[in-house]
Amino acid sequence: MSGTSVDAVDVALLRTDGETIDAFGPAVERKYQTDERETIQQATQAARDWNWSGSRPEAAFARAREVVVSTHFDAWKMLDKLVDSAPTPPRSTYEEGMTKPRSGAEPGPKRGDVKLLGVHGQTVLHRRPRPGQIGETLQLMDGTALAHKTGLPVAHDFRTADVAAGGEGAPLAPIYHNALLDRLGGGPAVVLNLGGVANITAKLKSGDLVAFDTGPANGPVDEWVERHGYGAYDEGGELAARGQIDEARLATWLKHDWFRVAPPKSLDRYDFSANLADGLSLEDGAATLTAFSAHAVAAGLAQLPDQPARVIACGGGRHNPVLMQRLAETLPCQLLSAEEAGWRGDSIEAEAFAFLAVRTLRGLPISWPGTTGVPRAMTGGVVTRP
């Protein structure tokens, strides 16, 4: 899995039938090198300039696609080396606090146990549907090339069918979040993914799922910090911690039409950009953009039919203590990190696409009216064999 933050490829091993989680295997990340990241960012900028109008920037896409395939293959090789050497974590590690805790360790997966890869690809452009017009989404990946490199079937292209049916195309992880919540127990809850964009999966009292993008998460502040030459992100929230929130500007941002759109709904990574903070100091911009992400999540929760008792945060944003503090101050319920719930917070998105890959192989739905706005439960994805 490679998200819109373009920091690394995450890969995780999961034993599953696509309905329940049987066991967790090793997980690893393969960081992007500077030149690789720049190639993907150039393709993203080319995609934004094109925006489905005029000549498609195939040369930029081809260069980035080659990087995406090669880095995903590298990540797979890194995981493959761990398969025989790293035991599957004890079930008790992942089931602490569950309603029916189990104990003991699963036998570690062995080389040859892996039967299927699920790969999302790199999103470079996304446009939600409009009245009378279906949406568009573009992920760069070559499933055929990766299948030949790994010698394994590859499930990919998960979003196209959903978008073609009138859906948002995102988020797709909710069915996996539901499986995690089922293992955890404890009633209605929200899983909050803090990537470039923030999205939530809410399990309601009825058991139904509602999911949507709430607004920006790390994207604008990462862009702001990088623009000022202070790295790819606000490490430890240090810049935001030193800044002052521009309350008037924050209030203006929260009046954006986006927050009046009823879910399900989805965003492109650049629908909210660092340009929002133009004119502020580096620190004040980081502080205000970080606060905006937290308030956007709170606004999303307010659109739910049931208010949750707890929100469980995963994704890279949970490593930012200032963002987590702002969320704790803003949300009307308990906030937990994925680790506090006994989950692997850096691996959940990768695990989700392993889970979705099996559902694709079995012809099971991966999106629903309540998660992406499709008219009915939809299968999706393509399986390419070597």
Short mmCIF file of C-alpha atoms in Angstrom, two decimals:
data_model
loop_
_atom_site.label_atom_id
_atom_site.label_comp_id
_atom_site.label_asym_id
_atom_site.label_seq_id
_atom_site.Cartn_x
_atom_site.Cartn_y
_atom_site.Cartn_z
CA MET A 1 0.00 0.00 0.00
CA SER A 2 1.28 3.46 -0.94
CA GLY A 3 -0.80 6.41 0.21
CA THR A 4 -1.08 10.01 -0.89
CA SER A 5 1.61 11.08 1.58
CA VAL A 6 4.10 9.29 -0.72
CA ASP A 7 6.42 8.34 2.11
CA ALA A 8 6.68 4.56 1.83
CA VAL A 9 5.22 1.32 0.53
CA ASP A 10 3.68 -0.67 3.39
CA VAL A 11 3.27 -4.42 3.06
CA ALA A 12 1.69 -6.83 5.53
CA LEU A 13 0.85 -10.52 5.60
CA LEU A 14 -2.64 -11.55 6.62
CA ARG A 15 -4.27 -14.95 6.90
CA THR A 16 -7.94 -14.44 6.07
CA ASP A 17 -10.92 -15.72 4.13
CA GLY A 18 -12.00 -12.14 3.38
CA GLU A 19 -14.69 -12.27 6.06
CA THR A 20 -12.77 -12.74 9.28
CA ILE A 21 -9.13 -12.29 10.31
CA ASP A 22 -7.44 -15.55 11.22
CA ALA A 23 -3.86 -14.39 11.88
CA PHE A 24 -1.43 -11.54 11.32
CA GLY A 25 1.96 -12.16 9.73
CA PRO A 26 5.00 -9.90 9.43
CA ALA A 27 4.75 -6.33 8.18
CA VAL A 28 7.40 -4.01 6.80
CA GLU A 29 7.73 -0.68 5.02
CA ARG A 30 9.96 0.27 2.14
CA LYS A 31 10.73 4.00 2.29
CA TYR A 32 10.73 5.98 -0.94
CA GLN A 33 14.07 7.44 -1.96
CA THR A 34 14.09 11.16 -2.76
CA ASP A 35 14.25 10.65 -6.53
CA GLU A 36 11.44 8.07 -6.43
CA ARG A 37 9.23 10.40 -4.43
CA GLU A 38 9.96 13.25 -6.82
CA THR A 39 9.00 11.09 -9.82
CA ILE A 40 5.64 10.27 -8.22
CA GLN A 41 5.08 13.90 -7.22
CA GLN A 42 5.83 15.01 -10.79
CA ALA A 43 3.23 12.55 -12.07
CA THR A 44 0.74 13.83 -9.51
CA GLN A 45 1.32 17.42 -10.61
CA ALA A 46 1.00 16.38 -14.26
CA ALA A 47 -2.27 14.64 -13.41
CA ARG A 48 -3.60 17.74 -11.66
CA ASP A 49 -2.65 19.92 -14.64
CA TRP A 50 -4.38 17.47 -16.99
CA ASN A 51 -7.46 16.86 -14.81
CA TRP A 52 -9.09 14.60 -17.41
CA SER A 53 -9.01 17.30 -20.06
CA GLY A 54 -6.73 17.40 -23.09
CA SER A 55 -3.66 15.27 -23.70
CA ARG A 56 -3.04 12.65 -21.03
CA PRO A 57 0.54 12.95 -19.63
CA GLU A 58 1.50 9.37 -20.41
CA ALA A 59 5.25 9.90 -20.19
CA ALA A 60 5.05 11.17 -16.60
CA PHE A 61 2.62 8.40 -15.70
CA ALA A 62 4.86 5.72 -17.24
CA ARG A 63 7.90 6.91 -15.27
CA ALA A 64 5.94 6.95 -12.03
CA ARG A 65 4.29 3.60 -12.75
CA GLU A 66 7.71 2.01 -13.18
CA VAL A 67 8.76 3.42 -9.79
CA VAL A 68 5.55 2.21 -8.16
CA VAL A 69 5.97 -1.33 -9.49
CA SER A 70 9.67 -1.57 -8.61
CA THR A 71 9.20 -0.24 -5.07
CA HIS A 72 6.26 -2.55 -4.46
CA PHE A 73 8.38 -5.46 -5.66
CA ASP A 74 11.18 -4.36 -3.32
CA ALA A 75 8.68 -4.23 -0.45
CA TRP A 76 7.45 -7.71 -1.30
CA LYS A 77 11.02 -9.07 -1.29
CA MET A 78 11.61 -7.48 2.12
CA LEU A 79 8.49 -9.18 3.48
CA ASP A 80 9.33 -12.47 1.80
CA LYS A 81 12.64 -12.58 3.68
CA LEU A 82 10.75 -12.21 6.96
CA VAL A 83 8.17 -14.88 6.28
CA ASP A 84 10.32 -17.81 7.42
CA SER A 85 12.24 -15.90 10.10
CA ALA A 86 9.56 -13.88 11.90
CA PRO A 87 6.92 -15.77 13.88
CA THR A 88 3.33 -14.67 13.61
CA PRO A 89 2.65 -12.48 16.68
CA PRO A 90 0.74 -14.22 19.46
CA ARG A 91 -3.00 -13.82 19.15
CA SER A 92 -3.06 -12.32 22.63
CA THR A 93 -1.02 -9.38 21.30
CA TYR A 94 -3.84 -8.45 18.96
CA GLU A 95 -6.81 -9.51 21.04
CA GLU A 96 -6.20 -7.65 24.26
CA GLY A 97 -9.51 -6.27 25.45
CA MET A 98 -11.60 -8.30 23.03
CA THR A 99 -14.90 -9.75 24.11
CA LYS A 100 -13.67 -13.31 23.54
CA PRO A 101 -9.90 -13.22 24.11
CA ARG A 102 -7.87 -16.16 22.91
CA SER A 103 -4.34 -17.15 23.77
CA GLY A 104 -1.47 -18.97 22.16
CA ALA A 105 0.45 -18.30 18.96
CA GLU A 106 -0.40 -19.32 15.43
CA PRO A 107 2.31 -21.24 13.56
CA GLY A 108 4.43 -18.74 11.64
CA PRO A 109 3.65 -18.54 7.93
CA LYS A 110 6.16 -20.25 5.68
CA ARG A 111 7.44 -19.40 2.23
CA GLY A 112 4.90 -20.78 -0.18
CA ASP A 113 1.96 -20.05 2.13
CA VAL A 114 1.32 -16.74 0.35
CA LYS A 115 -1.26 -17.30 -2.38
CA LEU A 116 -2.33 -13.79 -3.38
CA LEU A 117 -1.09 -10.19 -3.35
CA GLY A 118 -3.38 -7.18 -3.06
CA VAL A 119 -1.99 -3.88 -4.35
CA HIS A 120 -3.72 -0.53 -4.40
CA GLY A 121 -1.35 1.43 -6.60
CA GLN A 122 -0.49 5.12 -6.27
CA THR A 123 -3.38 7.57 -6.46
CA VAL A 124 -2.41 10.62 -8.52
CA LEU A 125 -5.87 12.10 -9.15
CA HIS A 126 -9.37 11.67 -7.79
CA ARG A 127 -12.59 13.51 -8.57
CA ARG A 128 -15.81 12.72 -6.77
CA PRO A 129 -19.06 12.35 -8.74
CA ARG A 130 -21.15 15.42 -9.48
CA PRO A 131 -24.85 15.68 -10.29
CA GLY A 132 -25.33 13.92 -13.61
CA GLN A 133 -21.65 13.02 -13.92
CA ILE A 134 -19.78 10.02 -12.55
CA GLY A 135 -16.48 10.54 -10.78
CA GLU A 136 -12.98 9.72 -11.93
CA THR A 137 -10.05 8.12 -10.14
CA LEU A 138 -6.55 7.20 -11.24
CA GLN A 139 -4.12 4.86 -9.50
CA LEU A 140 -0.78 4.05 -11.11
CA MET A 141 0.07 0.34 -11.01
CA ASP A 142 0.85 -2.46 -13.46
CA GLY A 143 -0.67 -5.57 -11.95
CA THR A 144 0.56 -7.75 -14.80
CA ALA A 145 4.18 -6.66 -14.33
CA LEU A 146 4.01 -7.20 -10.57
CA ALA A 147 2.43 -10.63 -11.00
CA HIS A 148 5.27 -11.67 -13.32
CA LYS A 149 7.92 -10.28 -10.97
CA THR A 150 6.53 -12.00 -7.87
CA GLY A 151 5.17 -15.14 -9.50
CA LEU A 152 1.92 -14.62 -7.58
CA PRO A 153 -1.62 -13.63 -8.56
CA VAL A 154 -2.16 -9.92 -7.96
CA ALA A 155 -5.50 -8.30 -7.11
CA HIS A 156 -5.54 -4.64 -8.12
CA ASP A 157 -7.68 -1.87 -9.69
CA PHE A 158 -10.08 -1.91 -6.75
CA ARG A 159 -11.78 1.45 -7.37
CA THR A 160 -12.77 1.49 -11.05
CA ALA A 161 -15.97 -0.57 -10.82
CA ASP A 162 -17.24 1.47 -7.88
CA VAL A 163 -16.68 4.78 -9.67
CA ALA A 164 -18.22 3.47 -12.91
CA ALA A 165 -21.36 2.56 -10.94
CA GLY A 166 -21.66 6.11 -9.62
CA GLY A 167 -19.83 5.58 -6.33
CA GLU A 168 -17.21 7.75 -4.71
CA GLY A 169 -14.51 5.11 -5.20
CA ALA A 170 -13.39 5.70 -1.61
CA PRO A 171 -12.97 4.76 1.12
CA LEU A 172 -12.57 1.01 0.55
CA ALA A 173 -11.05 -0.07 3.86
CA PRO A 174 -14.34 -0.04 5.87
CA ILE A 175 -15.07 -3.75 5.47
CA TYR A 176 -11.63 -4.50 6.93
CA HIS A 177 -12.14 -1.96 9.70
CA ASN A 178 -15.38 -3.80 10.46
CA ALA A 179 -13.46 -7.08 10.81
CA LEU A 180 -11.02 -5.40 13.22
CA LEU A 181 -13.88 -3.95 15.26
CA ASP A 182 -15.59 -7.35 15.39
CA ARG A 183 -12.44 -8.82 16.94
CA LEU A 184 -12.17 -5.94 19.37
CA GLY A 185 -15.77 -5.95 20.55
CA GLY A 186 -17.29 -3.22 22.66
CA GLY A 187 -20.07 -1.85 20.48
CA PRO A 188 -20.31 1.12 18.12
CA ALA A 189 -17.00 2.78 17.29
CA VAL A 190 -15.25 4.79 14.62
CA VAL A 191 -11.98 3.93 12.91
CA LEU A 192 -10.20 7.12 11.87
CA ASN A 193 -7.50 6.89 9.22
CA LEU A 194 -5.13 9.86 9.25
CA GLY A 195 -3.30 9.79 5.94
CA GLY A 196 -2.98 12.61 3.44
CA VAL A 197 -6.77 12.77 3.73
CA ALA A 198 -8.73 11.75 6.83
CA ASN A 199 -11.52 9.22 6.53
CA ILE A 200 -13.74 7.45 9.01
CA THR A 201 -15.51 4.12 9.21
CA ALA A 202 -18.40 4.20 11.67
CA LYS A 203 -19.99 0.99 12.91
CA LEU A 204 -23.46 2.03 14.00
CA LYS A 205 -25.65 0.54 16.72
CA SER A 206 -27.54 -1.30 13.97
CA GLY A 207 -24.30 -2.92 12.79
CA ASP A 208 -24.40 -0.96 9.52
CA LEU A 209 -21.29 0.79 8.24
CA VAL A 210 -21.05 4.43 7.24
CA ALA A 211 -17.78 5.70 5.80
CA PHE A 212 -16.48 8.85 4.15
CA ASP A 213 -13.61 11.30 3.91
CA THR A 214 -13.91 13.98 6.58
CA GLY A 215 -11.35 16.42 5.16
CA PRO A 216 -7.60 16.92 5.18
CA ALA A 217 -5.32 15.11 7.61
CA ASN A 218 -1.56 15.23 7.00
CA GLY A 219 -1.63 16.45 3.40
CA PRO A 220 -1.77 20.26 3.72
CA VAL A 221 0.61 20.52 6.69
CA ASP A 222 3.10 18.13 5.02
CA GLU A 223 2.98 20.28 1.90
CA TRP A 224 3.36 23.46 4.00
CA VAL A 225 6.42 22.17 5.83
CA GLU A 226 8.06 20.80 2.68
CA ARG A 227 7.42 24.06 0.84
CA HIS A 228 9.37 25.88 3.55
CA GLY A 229 12.30 23.46 3.32
CA TYR A 230 11.77 21.78 6.70
CA GLY A 231 11.46 18.21 5.48
CA ALA A 232 8.57 16.10 4.24
CA TYR A 233 6.38 16.52 7.34
CA ASP A 234 6.12 18.21 10.74
CA GLU A 235 8.09 15.66 12.73
CA GLY A 236 6.58 15.19 16.17
CA GLY A 237 4.32 18.18 15.54
CA GLU A 238 7.18 20.42 16.68
CA LEU A 239 6.38 23.30 14.33
CA ALA A 240 2.66 23.21 15.14
CA ALA A 241 3.47 23.12 18.86
CA ARG A 242 5.44 26.37 18.54
CA GLY A 243 2.78 28.14 16.50
CA GLN A 244 -0.43 29.99 17.28
CA ILE A 245 -3.73 28.93 15.73
CA ASP A 246 -5.28 31.66 13.58
CA GLU A 247 -8.80 31.19 14.93
CA ALA A 248 -10.43 33.58 12.46
CA ARG A 249 -8.88 31.84 9.48
CA LEU A 250 -9.77 28.43 10.92
CA ALA A 251 -13.41 29.50 11.32
CA THR A 252 -13.46 30.63 7.69
CA TRP A 253 -12.07 27.31 6.47
CA LEU A 254 -14.73 25.40 8.40
CA LYS A 255 -17.44 27.26 6.44
CA HIS A 256 -16.30 25.55 3.24
CA ASP A 257 -19.13 23.94 1.24
CA TRP A 258 -17.46 20.54 1.76
CA PHE A 259 -18.67 20.39 5.34
CA ARG A 260 -22.29 20.71 4.20
CA VAL A 261 -22.05 17.82 1.73
CA ALA A 262 -23.86 14.77 3.07
CA PRO A 263 -21.89 11.51 3.23
CA PRO A 264 -20.75 9.31 1.68
CA LYS A 265 -18.21 11.64 0.10
CA SER A 266 -14.57 11.57 -0.99
CA LEU A 267 -11.70 13.97 -1.57
CA ASP A 268 -8.64 14.29 -3.72
CA ARG A 269 -5.48 14.85 -1.71
CA TYR A 270 -5.22 18.40 -3.11
CA ASP A 271 -8.83 19.52 -2.67
CA PHE A 272 -7.49 21.23 0.46
CA SER A 273 -3.91 22.42 0.01
CA ALA A 274 -1.23 24.31 1.90
CA ASN A 275 -2.29 27.47 0.05
CA LEU A 276 -4.90 27.87 2.78
CA ALA A 277 -2.14 29.06 5.11
CA ASP A 278 -0.54 31.58 2.76
CA GLY A 279 0.53 34.68 4.67
CA LEU A 280 1.08 32.90 7.98
CA SER A 281 4.44 32.13 9.54
CA LEU A 282 5.79 28.60 9.21
CA GLU A 283 4.82 27.73 12.79
CA ASP A 284 1.41 29.44 12.75
CA GLY A 285 0.58 27.83 9.42
CA ALA A 286 1.47 24.38 10.78
CA ALA A 287 -0.56 25.00 13.94
CA THR A 288 -3.62 26.25 12.05
CA LEU A 289 -3.55 23.51 9.40
CA THR A 290 -3.18 20.86 12.11
CA ALA A 291 -6.13 22.29 14.02
CA PHE A 292 -8.15 22.35 10.80
CA SER A 293 -7.62 18.61 10.33
CA ALA A 294 -8.90 17.91 13.85
CA HIS A 295 -11.95 20.15 13.47
CA ALA A 296 -12.75 18.58 10.10
CA VAL A 297 -12.85 15.15 11.76
CA ALA A 298 -15.18 16.51 14.45
CA ALA A 299 -17.43 17.97 11.75
CA GLY A 300 -17.53 14.57 10.08
CA LEU A 301 -18.53 12.82 13.30
CA ALA A 302 -21.36 15.33 13.70
CA GLN A 303 -22.82 14.02 10.42
CA LEU A 304 -23.18 10.47 11.75
CA PRO A 305 -26.62 9.17 12.75
CA ASP A 306 -25.11 7.64 15.92
CA GLN A 307 -22.37 9.22 17.99
CA PRO A 308 -19.61 6.72 18.84
CA ALA A 309 -18.28 5.96 22.29
CA ARG A 310 -14.71 5.86 20.96
CA VAL A 311 -12.60 6.76 17.96
CA ILE A 312 -9.56 4.61 17.11
CA ALA A 313 -6.89 6.47 15.13
CA CYS A 314 -4.62 4.78 12.62
CA GLY A 315 -2.43 6.07 9.81
CA GLY A 316 0.64 8.26 9.96
CA GLY A 317 -1.13 11.21 11.57
CA ARG A 318 -1.45 9.39 14.87
CA HIS A 319 2.34 9.81 15.29
CA ASN A 320 1.83 13.58 15.49
CA PRO A 321 1.19 14.34 19.18
CA VAL A 322 -0.14 17.82 18.42
CA LEU A 323 -2.73 16.47 15.99
CA MET A 324 -3.73 13.79 18.50
CA GLN A 325 -4.01 16.44 21.23
CA ARG A 326 -6.20 18.62 19.02
CA LEU A 327 -8.39 15.62 18.22
CA ALA A 328 -8.71 14.73 21.91
CA GLU A 329 -9.74 18.32 22.66
CA THR A 330 -12.20 18.50 19.77
CA LEU A 331 -13.90 15.09 19.58
CA PRO A 332 -16.92 14.40 21.80
CA CYS A 333 -15.77 10.89 22.74
CA GLN A 334 -12.77 8.81 23.78
CA LEU A 335 -9.80 8.85 21.40
CA LEU A 336 -7.49 5.82 21.22
CA SER A 337 -4.48 5.12 19.05
CA ALA A 338 -4.50 1.91 17.04
CA GLU A 339 -1.85 0.53 19.37
CA GLU A 340 -4.04 1.18 22.40
CA ALA A 341 -6.66 -0.98 20.68
CA GLY A 342 -4.06 -3.70 20.10
CA TRP A 343 -3.74 -3.05 16.37
CA ARG A 344 -0.73 -2.43 14.11
CA GLY A 345 -1.40 1.18 13.25
CA ASP A 346 1.18 1.50 10.49
CA SER A 347 0.01 -1.66 8.73
CA ILE A 348 -3.78 -1.35 8.71
CA GLU A 349 -4.09 0.01 5.17
CA ALA A 350 -1.78 -2.71 3.82
CA GLU A 351 -3.72 -5.34 5.76
CA ALA A 352 -6.95 -3.90 4.36
CA PHE A 353 -5.90 -4.45 0.77
CA ALA A 354 -4.81 -8.01 1.56
CA PHE A 355 -8.31 -8.52 2.97
CA LEU A 356 -9.91 -6.88 -0.09
CA ALA A 357 -7.78 -9.02 -2.41
CA VAL A 358 -9.31 -12.18 -0.99
CA ARG A 359 -12.79 -10.69 -1.27
CA THR A 360 -12.06 -9.86 -4.91
CA LEU A 361 -10.86 -13.41 -5.54
CA ARG A 362 -14.03 -14.79 -3.94
CA GLY A 363 -16.38 -12.34 -5.66
CA LEU A 364 -17.48 -10.75 -2.38
CA PRO A 365 -18.57 -7.09 -2.17
CA ILE A 366 -15.98 -4.45 -1.29
CA SER A 367 -18.22 -1.35 -1.26
CA TRP A 368 -21.77 -0.54 -0.21
CA PRO A 369 -24.26 2.34 -0.44
CA GLY A 370 -23.24 3.49 3.03
CA THR A 371 -19.50 3.47 2.33
CA THR A 372 -19.11 4.85 -1.20
CA GLY A 373 -22.64 5.69 -2.31
CA VAL A 374 -22.97 2.91 -4.89
CA PRO A 375 -26.57 1.87 -5.60
CA ARG A 376 -26.02 -1.65 -4.25
CA ALA A 377 -23.29 -3.81 -2.73
CA MET A 378 -20.50 -3.97 -5.31
CA THR A 379 -17.69 -6.36 -6.05
CA GLY A 380 -14.54 -4.83 -7.43
CA GLY A 381 -10.93 -5.35 -8.33
CA VAL A 382 -9.18 -7.44 -10.95
CA VAL A 383 -7.03 -10.53 -10.38
CA THR A 384 -4.06 -10.87 -12.73
CA ARG A 385 -2.13 -14.13 -12.76
CA PRO A 386 1.56 -14.53 -13.65
#
